[in-house]
Tab-separated table of C-alpha atoms and ligand atoms in Angstrom:
chain	number	residue	atom	x	y	z
U	28	MET	CA	-3.889	8.061	-24.585
U	29	ASN	CA	-5.288	4.571	-24.248
U	30	PHE	CA	-5.885	2.483	-21.084
U	31	ARG	CA	-5.523	-1.309	-21.338
U	32	PRO	CA	-6.749	-3.032	-18.147
U	33	ILE	CA	-4.375	-5.610	-16.611
U	34	THR	CA	-7.007	-7.534	-14.642
U	35	ALA	CA	-10.764	-6.995	-14.324
U	36	LEU	CA	-10.325	-5.274	-10.955
U	37	THR	CA	-6.862	-3.736	-10.818
U	38	GLY	CA	-4.287	-1.959	-12.949
U	39	ALA	CA	-4.041	-0.611	-16.483
U	40	GLU	CA	-1.266	0.001	-18.946
U	41	VAL	CA	-1.303	3.517	-20.392
U	42	GLN	CA	-0.397	3.482	-24.083
U	43	GLY	CA	0.313	6.262	-26.559
U	44	ILE	CA	1.969	8.681	-24.146
U	45	ASP	CA	5.391	10.299	-23.764
U	46	VAL	CA	5.352	11.564	-20.187
U	47	ARG	CA	7.819	14.369	-21.065
U	48	THR	CA	5.131	16.105	-23.131
U	49	VAL	CA	1.978	15.621	-21.035
U	50	GLY	CA	-0.310	18.672	-20.725
U	51	PRO	CA	-2.877	19.633	-18.042
U	52	ALA	CA	-5.825	17.815	-19.700
U	53	SER	CA	-3.837	14.558	-19.890
U	54	PHE	CA	-2.705	14.905	-16.267
U	55	GLN	CA	-6.353	15.224	-15.269
U	56	GLN	CA	-7.151	12.082	-17.276
U	57	LEU	CA	-4.240	10.232	-15.606
U	58	ARG	CA	-5.366	11.236	-12.093
U	59	LYS	CA	-8.899	10.048	-12.863
U	60	ALA	CA	-7.564	6.764	-14.287
U	61	LEU	CA	-5.340	6.284	-11.225
U	62	ALA	CA	-8.344	6.593	-8.893
U	63	HIS	CA	-10.269	4.107	-11.054
U	64	PHE	CA	-7.614	1.468	-11.905
U	65	LYS	CA	-5.494	2.045	-8.728
U	66	VAL	CA	-2.252	1.104	-10.561
U	67	LEU	CA	-0.985	2.477	-13.903
U	68	TYR	CA	2.068	1.391	-15.944
U	69	ILE	CA	3.644	3.427	-18.722
U	70	GLN	CA	6.348	1.626	-20.697
U	71	ASN	CA	9.216	2.853	-22.929
U	72	GLN	CA	9.888	6.182	-21.230
U	73	HIS	CA	13.240	7.997	-21.189
U	74	LEU	CA	13.656	10.169	-18.116
U	75	ASP	CA	16.299	11.669	-15.890
U	76	THR	CA	15.458	12.368	-12.241
U	77	GLU	CA	14.402	15.974	-12.950
U	78	GLN	CA	12.036	14.877	-15.743
U	79	LEU	CA	10.601	12.239	-13.421
U	80	CYS	CA	9.943	14.971	-10.819
U	81	THR	CA	8.324	17.249	-13.401
U	82	PHE	CA	5.994	14.425	-14.460
U	83	SER	CA	5.301	13.460	-10.829
U	84	ARG	CA	4.337	17.049	-9.919
U	85	GLY	CA	1.685	16.872	-12.654
U	86	ILE	CA	0.024	14.111	-10.596
U	87	GLY	CA	0.397	16.055	-7.337
U	88	PRO	CA	2.814	17.927	-5.061
U	89	LEU	CA	5.889	15.935	-3.994
U	90	ILE	CA	6.765	15.162	-0.391
U	91	ARG	CA	10.046	14.025	1.148
U	92	VAL	CA	9.614	11.006	3.395
U	93	PRO	CA	11.292	10.445	6.779
U	94	PHE	CA	13.872	7.748	7.689
U	95	ILE	CA	15.152	7.184	4.148
U	96	GLN	CA	18.025	9.085	2.611
U	97	PRO	CA	17.078	10.630	-0.766
U	98	MET	CA	19.441	10.884	-3.752
U	99	GLU	CA	22.290	13.335	-3.354
U	100	GLU	CA	21.615	15.036	-6.689
U	101	ASN	CA	17.831	15.228	-6.210
U	102	ALA	CA	16.299	15.298	-2.727
U	103	ASP	CA	12.800	14.557	-4.116
U	104	VAL	CA	13.897	11.152	-5.395
U	105	ILE	CA	14.793	7.927	-3.571
U	106	ALA	CA	17.044	5.494	-5.420
U	107	VAL	CA	15.536	2.064	-4.753
U	108	LEU	CA	18.679	0.019	-5.307
U	109	LYS	CA	19.780	-3.506	-4.537
U	110	GLU	CA	23.215	-4.532	-5.769
U	111	ALA	CA	23.952	-7.958	-7.243
U	112	ASP	CA	26.136	-8.872	-4.262
U	113	GLU	CA	23.483	-7.944	-1.664
U	114	THR	CA	22.237	-11.492	-1.218
U	115	ASN	CA	20.484	-13.353	1.601
U	116	MET	CA	18.953	-10.233	3.095
U	117	GLY	CA	15.570	-8.525	3.075
U	118	VAL	CA	14.583	-6.115	0.326
U	119	PHE	CA	13.204	-2.590	0.722
U	120	GLY	CA	9.401	-2.860	0.504
U	121	GLY	CA	9.584	-6.648	0.647
U	122	ASP	CA	6.539	-7.079	2.890
U	123	TRP	CA	3.003	-5.913	2.100
U	124	HIS	CA	2.497	-2.231	2.878
U	125	SER	CA	1.014	1.071	1.878
U	126	ASP	CA	3.876	3.571	1.655
U	127	PHE	CA	4.364	5.536	4.888
U	128	SER	CA	0.830	4.770	6.086
U	129	PHE	CA	2.003	5.808	9.585
U	130	LEU	CA	2.225	9.480	8.587
U	131	PRO	CA	-0.702	11.672	9.741
U	132	GLN	CA	-1.152	12.497	6.035
U	133	PRO	CA	-0.025	9.369	4.161
U	134	PRO	CA	1.060	9.758	0.528
U	135	MET	CA	-1.730	9.890	-2.055
U	136	ALA	CA	0.434	8.085	-4.601
U	137	SER	CA	3.928	6.793	-5.245
U	138	ILE	CA	5.709	6.632	-8.577
U	139	LEU	CA	8.531	4.250	-9.547
U	140	TYR	CA	10.647	4.528	-12.699
U	141	SER	CA	12.795	1.523	-13.595
U	142	VAL	CA	16.370	2.230	-14.626
U	143	GLU	CA	18.018	-1.181	-14.341
U	144	VAL	CA	16.044	-4.379	-13.857
U	145	PRO	CA	17.081	-7.965	-13.101
U	146	GLU	CA	17.047	-10.550	-15.876
U	147	ALA	CA	14.898	-12.671	-13.585
U	148	GLY	CA	12.549	-11.710	-10.773
U	149	GLY	CA	12.088	-8.353	-9.036
U	150	ASP	CA	8.369	-7.971	-9.866
U	151	THR	CA	6.078	-5.699	-7.857
U	152	VAL	CA	2.620	-6.877	-6.760
U	153	TRP	CA	-0.264	-4.622	-5.740
U	154	ALA	CA	-3.492	-5.466	-3.897
U	155	ASN	CA	-6.672	-3.454	-4.509
U	156	MET	CA	-8.036	-2.609	-1.063
U	157	ALA	CA	-11.370	-1.297	-2.353
U	158	ALA	CA	-12.013	-4.604	-4.161
U	159	ALA	CA	-10.830	-6.492	-1.061
U	160	TYR	CA	-13.215	-4.537	1.196
U	161	ALA	CA	-16.174	-5.111	-1.142
U	162	ALA	CA	-15.609	-8.889	-0.969
U	163	LEU	CA	-15.285	-9.095	2.844
U	164	PRO	CA	-17.855	-11.186	4.718
U	165	GLU	CA	-20.628	-8.997	6.210
U	166	ALA	CA	-19.565	-10.034	9.745
U	167	THR	CA	-16.051	-8.658	9.140
U	168	LYS	CA	-17.469	-5.430	7.698
U	169	ALA	CA	-19.612	-5.117	10.836
U	170	PHE	CA	-16.564	-5.742	13.047
U	171	LEU	CA	-14.591	-3.052	11.195
U	172	LYS	CA	-17.374	-0.454	11.251
U	173	ASP	CA	-16.115	2.695	13.037
U	174	ARG	CA	-12.954	0.851	14.143
U	175	LYS	CA	-9.564	2.515	14.004
U	176	VAL	CA	-6.078	1.063	13.598
U	177	ILE	CA	-2.710	2.182	14.905
U	178	HIS	CA	0.147	2.653	12.441
U	179	THR	CA	3.785	3.261	13.405
U	180	GLY	CA	7.021	3.486	11.415
U	181	LYS	CA	8.049	0.273	13.164
U	182	PRO	CA	10.744	-0.985	10.733
U	183	TYR	CA	12.695	2.218	11.450
U	184	GLY	CA	11.823	2.477	15.153
U	185	THR	CA	13.160	0.856	18.295
U	186	THR	CA	10.164	-1.042	19.675
U	187	HIS	CA	9.363	-3.196	16.651
U	188	ALA	CA	12.607	-3.088	14.640
U	189	PRO	CA	12.803	-6.246	12.488
U	190	PRO	CA	15.363	-8.976	13.278
U	191	ARG	CA	18.783	-8.151	11.856
U	192	LYS	CA	18.810	-11.033	9.356
U	193	THR	CA	15.606	-9.833	7.678
U	194	ARG	CA	16.594	-6.161	7.582
U	195	PHE	CA	17.497	-4.575	4.324
U	196	THR	CA	20.490	-2.412	5.152
U	197	GLY	CA	22.235	-2.382	1.798
U	198	SER	CA	22.299	0.396	-0.754
U	199	ILE	CA	19.343	2.314	0.707
U	200	GLN	CA	20.481	4.403	3.641
U	201	MET	CA	17.862	4.190	6.391
U	202	ASP	CA	17.703	6.007	9.684
U	203	ARG	CA	17.295	2.931	11.939
U	204	ASN	CA	16.413	2.842	15.638
U	205	ASN	CA	14.797	6.259	15.497
U	206	PRO	CA	12.418	6.773	18.451
U	207	ASP	CA	10.315	9.123	16.271
U	208	ALA	CA	9.319	6.110	14.183
U	209	ASP	CA	7.587	4.549	17.212
U	210	LYS	CA	5.017	7.353	17.379
U	211	GLU	CA	1.504	6.013	16.938
U	212	THR	CA	-0.884	7.406	14.334
U	213	VAL	CA	-4.568	6.504	14.397
U	214	HIS	CA	-6.354	6.009	11.062
U	215	PRO	CA	-9.804	4.572	10.281
U	216	ALA	CA	-9.605	0.856	9.402
U	217	VAL	CA	-11.991	1.508	6.508
U	218	CYS	CA	-11.562	4.770	4.611
U	219	ARG	CA	-13.587	6.510	1.947
U	220	HIS	CA	-11.784	7.143	-1.317
U	221	PRO	CA	-11.852	10.939	-1.707
U	222	ASP	CA	-12.352	10.775	-5.507
U	223	THR	CA	-14.492	7.679	-6.078
U	224	GLY	CA	-16.324	7.476	-2.723
U	225	GLU	CA	-15.497	3.760	-2.464
U	226	PRO	CA	-14.944	2.219	0.968
U	227	MET	CA	-11.464	0.666	1.181
U	228	LEU	CA	-9.427	-1.155	3.793
U	229	PHE	CA	-6.588	0.957	5.128
U	230	VAL	CA	-4.286	-1.473	6.907
U	231	SER	CA	-0.623	-1.960	6.162
U	232	PRO	CA	1.063	-5.115	7.562
U	233	THR	CA	4.508	-3.460	7.696
U	234	TYR	CA	3.232	-0.522	9.755
U	235	THR	CA	-0.085	-1.474	11.415
U	236	THR	CA	0.307	-2.739	14.975
U	237	ARG	CA	-3.264	-3.144	16.322
U	238	PHE	CA	-6.835	-1.874	16.487
U	239	SER	CA	-6.986	1.241	18.677
U	240	ASP	CA	-9.435	-0.400	21.129
U	241	LEU	CA	-7.711	-3.810	21.261
U	242	SER	CA	-4.308	-5.143	22.342
U	243	GLU	CA	-1.753	-6.394	19.807
U	244	ALA	CA	-2.505	-9.986	20.849
U	245	GLN	CA	-6.256	-9.456	20.369
U	246	SER	CA	-5.746	-7.633	17.064
U	247	GLU	CA	-3.273	-10.031	15.473
U	248	PRO	CA	-5.601	-12.879	14.417
U	249	VAL	CA	-8.145	-10.451	12.926
U	250	LEU	CA	-5.507	-8.398	11.128
U	251	ASN	CA	-3.871	-11.561	9.762
U	252	GLU	CA	-7.233	-12.719	8.421
U	253	ILE	CA	-7.744	-9.340	6.722
U	254	TYR	CA	-4.222	-9.420	5.241
U	255	ALA	CA	-4.731	-12.958	3.902
U	256	HIS	CA	-8.066	-11.927	2.370
U	257	SER	CA	-6.728	-8.676	0.842
U	258	THR	CA	-3.787	-10.359	-0.852
U	259	LYS	CA	-5.792	-13.115	-2.558
U	260	PRO	CA	-4.603	-13.301	-6.188
U	261	GLU	CA	-7.941	-12.028	-7.559
U	262	PHE	CA	-7.438	-8.630	-5.873
U	263	THR	CA	-3.869	-8.209	-7.126
U	264	CYS	CA	-1.961	-7.297	-10.236
U	265	ARG	CA	1.706	-8.083	-10.766
U	266	HIS	CA	4.183	-6.132	-12.842
U	267	ARG	CA	7.198	-7.610	-14.611
U	268	TRP	CA	9.608	-4.700	-14.976
U	269	GLN	CA	11.453	-3.663	-18.108
U	270	ALA	CA	13.842	-0.718	-18.042
U	271	GLY	CA	12.115	2.613	-18.778
U	272	THR	CA	8.747	1.811	-17.180
U	273	ILE	CA	6.814	4.123	-14.880
U	274	ALA	CA	4.466	2.480	-12.392
U	275	MET	CA	2.283	4.647	-10.213
U	276	TRP	CA	-0.237	3.583	-7.657
U	277	ASP	CA	-2.989	5.077	-5.574
U	278	ASN	CA	-1.348	4.561	-2.190
U	279	ARG	CA	-4.656	5.126	-0.329
U	280	ALA	CA	-6.400	2.283	-2.126
U	281	THR	CA	-3.648	-0.326	-2.510
U	282	MET	CA	-0.934	-2.220	-0.701
U	283	HIS	CA	2.125	-3.453	-2.540
U	284	CYS	CA	5.027	-5.800	-2.091
U	285	ALA	CA	8.422	-6.059	-3.825
U	286	MET	CA	9.385	-9.634	-4.737
U	287	ASN	CA	12.799	-10.476	-3.261
U	288	ASP	CA	13.629	-13.177	-5.798
U	289	TYR	CA	16.540	-11.764	-7.785
U	290	ASP	CA	19.683	-12.416	-5.719
U	291	GLY	CA	22.734	-11.994	-7.939
U	292	TYR	CA	21.150	-9.260	-10.086
U	293	ARG	CA	21.250	-5.476	-9.718
U	294	ARG	CA	17.938	-3.587	-9.582
U	295	LEU	CA	17.628	0.210	-9.632
U	296	LEU	CA	14.433	2.252	-9.677
U	297	PHE	CA	13.824	5.927	-8.904
U	298	ARG	CA	10.895	6.740	-6.632
U	299	THR	CA	8.910	9.893	-6.015
U	300	THR	CA	6.133	10.334	-3.464
U	301	ILE	CA	2.955	12.410	-3.919
U	302	ALA	CA	1.418	14.295	-0.980
U	303	GLY	CA	-1.871	13.089	0.466
U	304	HIS	CA	-4.431	14.156	3.076
U	305	LYS	CA	-5.639	12.791	6.399
U	306	PRO	CA	-7.611	9.616	5.553
U	307	LEU	CA	-11.399	10.003	5.753
U	308	ALA	CA	-13.501	7.460	7.623
U	309	HIS	CA	-16.048	5.686	5.457
L	23	FE2	FE1	6.625	0.720	-1.006
């Protein structure tokens, strides 16, 4: 197994691996690489949903996430699908986020496997939140020290549901207007990576509403500044999908965003979600 870094700070392509035949020592190496590089791609794989789950369980136990209907034939897998005729609408995951950051125990990692990809567009972009924290001005680090942020499942809730025209309500069945999604979860704004010890920003524009000690209006300008900083190109890596690629990311240490630039093309990926723990304050 060979790791080829994508940028100096974020992401690596794993070469020389068939994920159907990975043993315990290689899984350990992959978990270590995931904590280090934050995003890993593995190209030219040939998997059905059960094989994807078997591989995913080697990274960690699977969880089933709320508000989104899983696949009928495999409840551990979400089919991330947008049909060619689903145009002029939002896309699932189309704004910056960390997956399900509003859960008391947010996922440790997510895994996507591409089945059908558009001829043009449909890339995924990740931002490295440990690198982003390290480069913050000292005054911002001081402001964030011991601060906490509120996360809610707002896109699926009633209070903050997105405007209809920007909602993605196509091939992914979502449980919209669910009052449970409005529940507030408090997480530290800066967390410690449990494996590497790095401090990392843990904010998620799709789900974070405010700092726990400030109003939404007071929080907004500061959060927007942090989002703009975190998503600077130098902290990101961008993946151009080919069919048969696995991408997995450390969901504690990254945000990601699906590019909605492929109207007229079909895009289908299978997703699994790896269990995590309550985030630790740095
Ligand atoms: Fe996502």
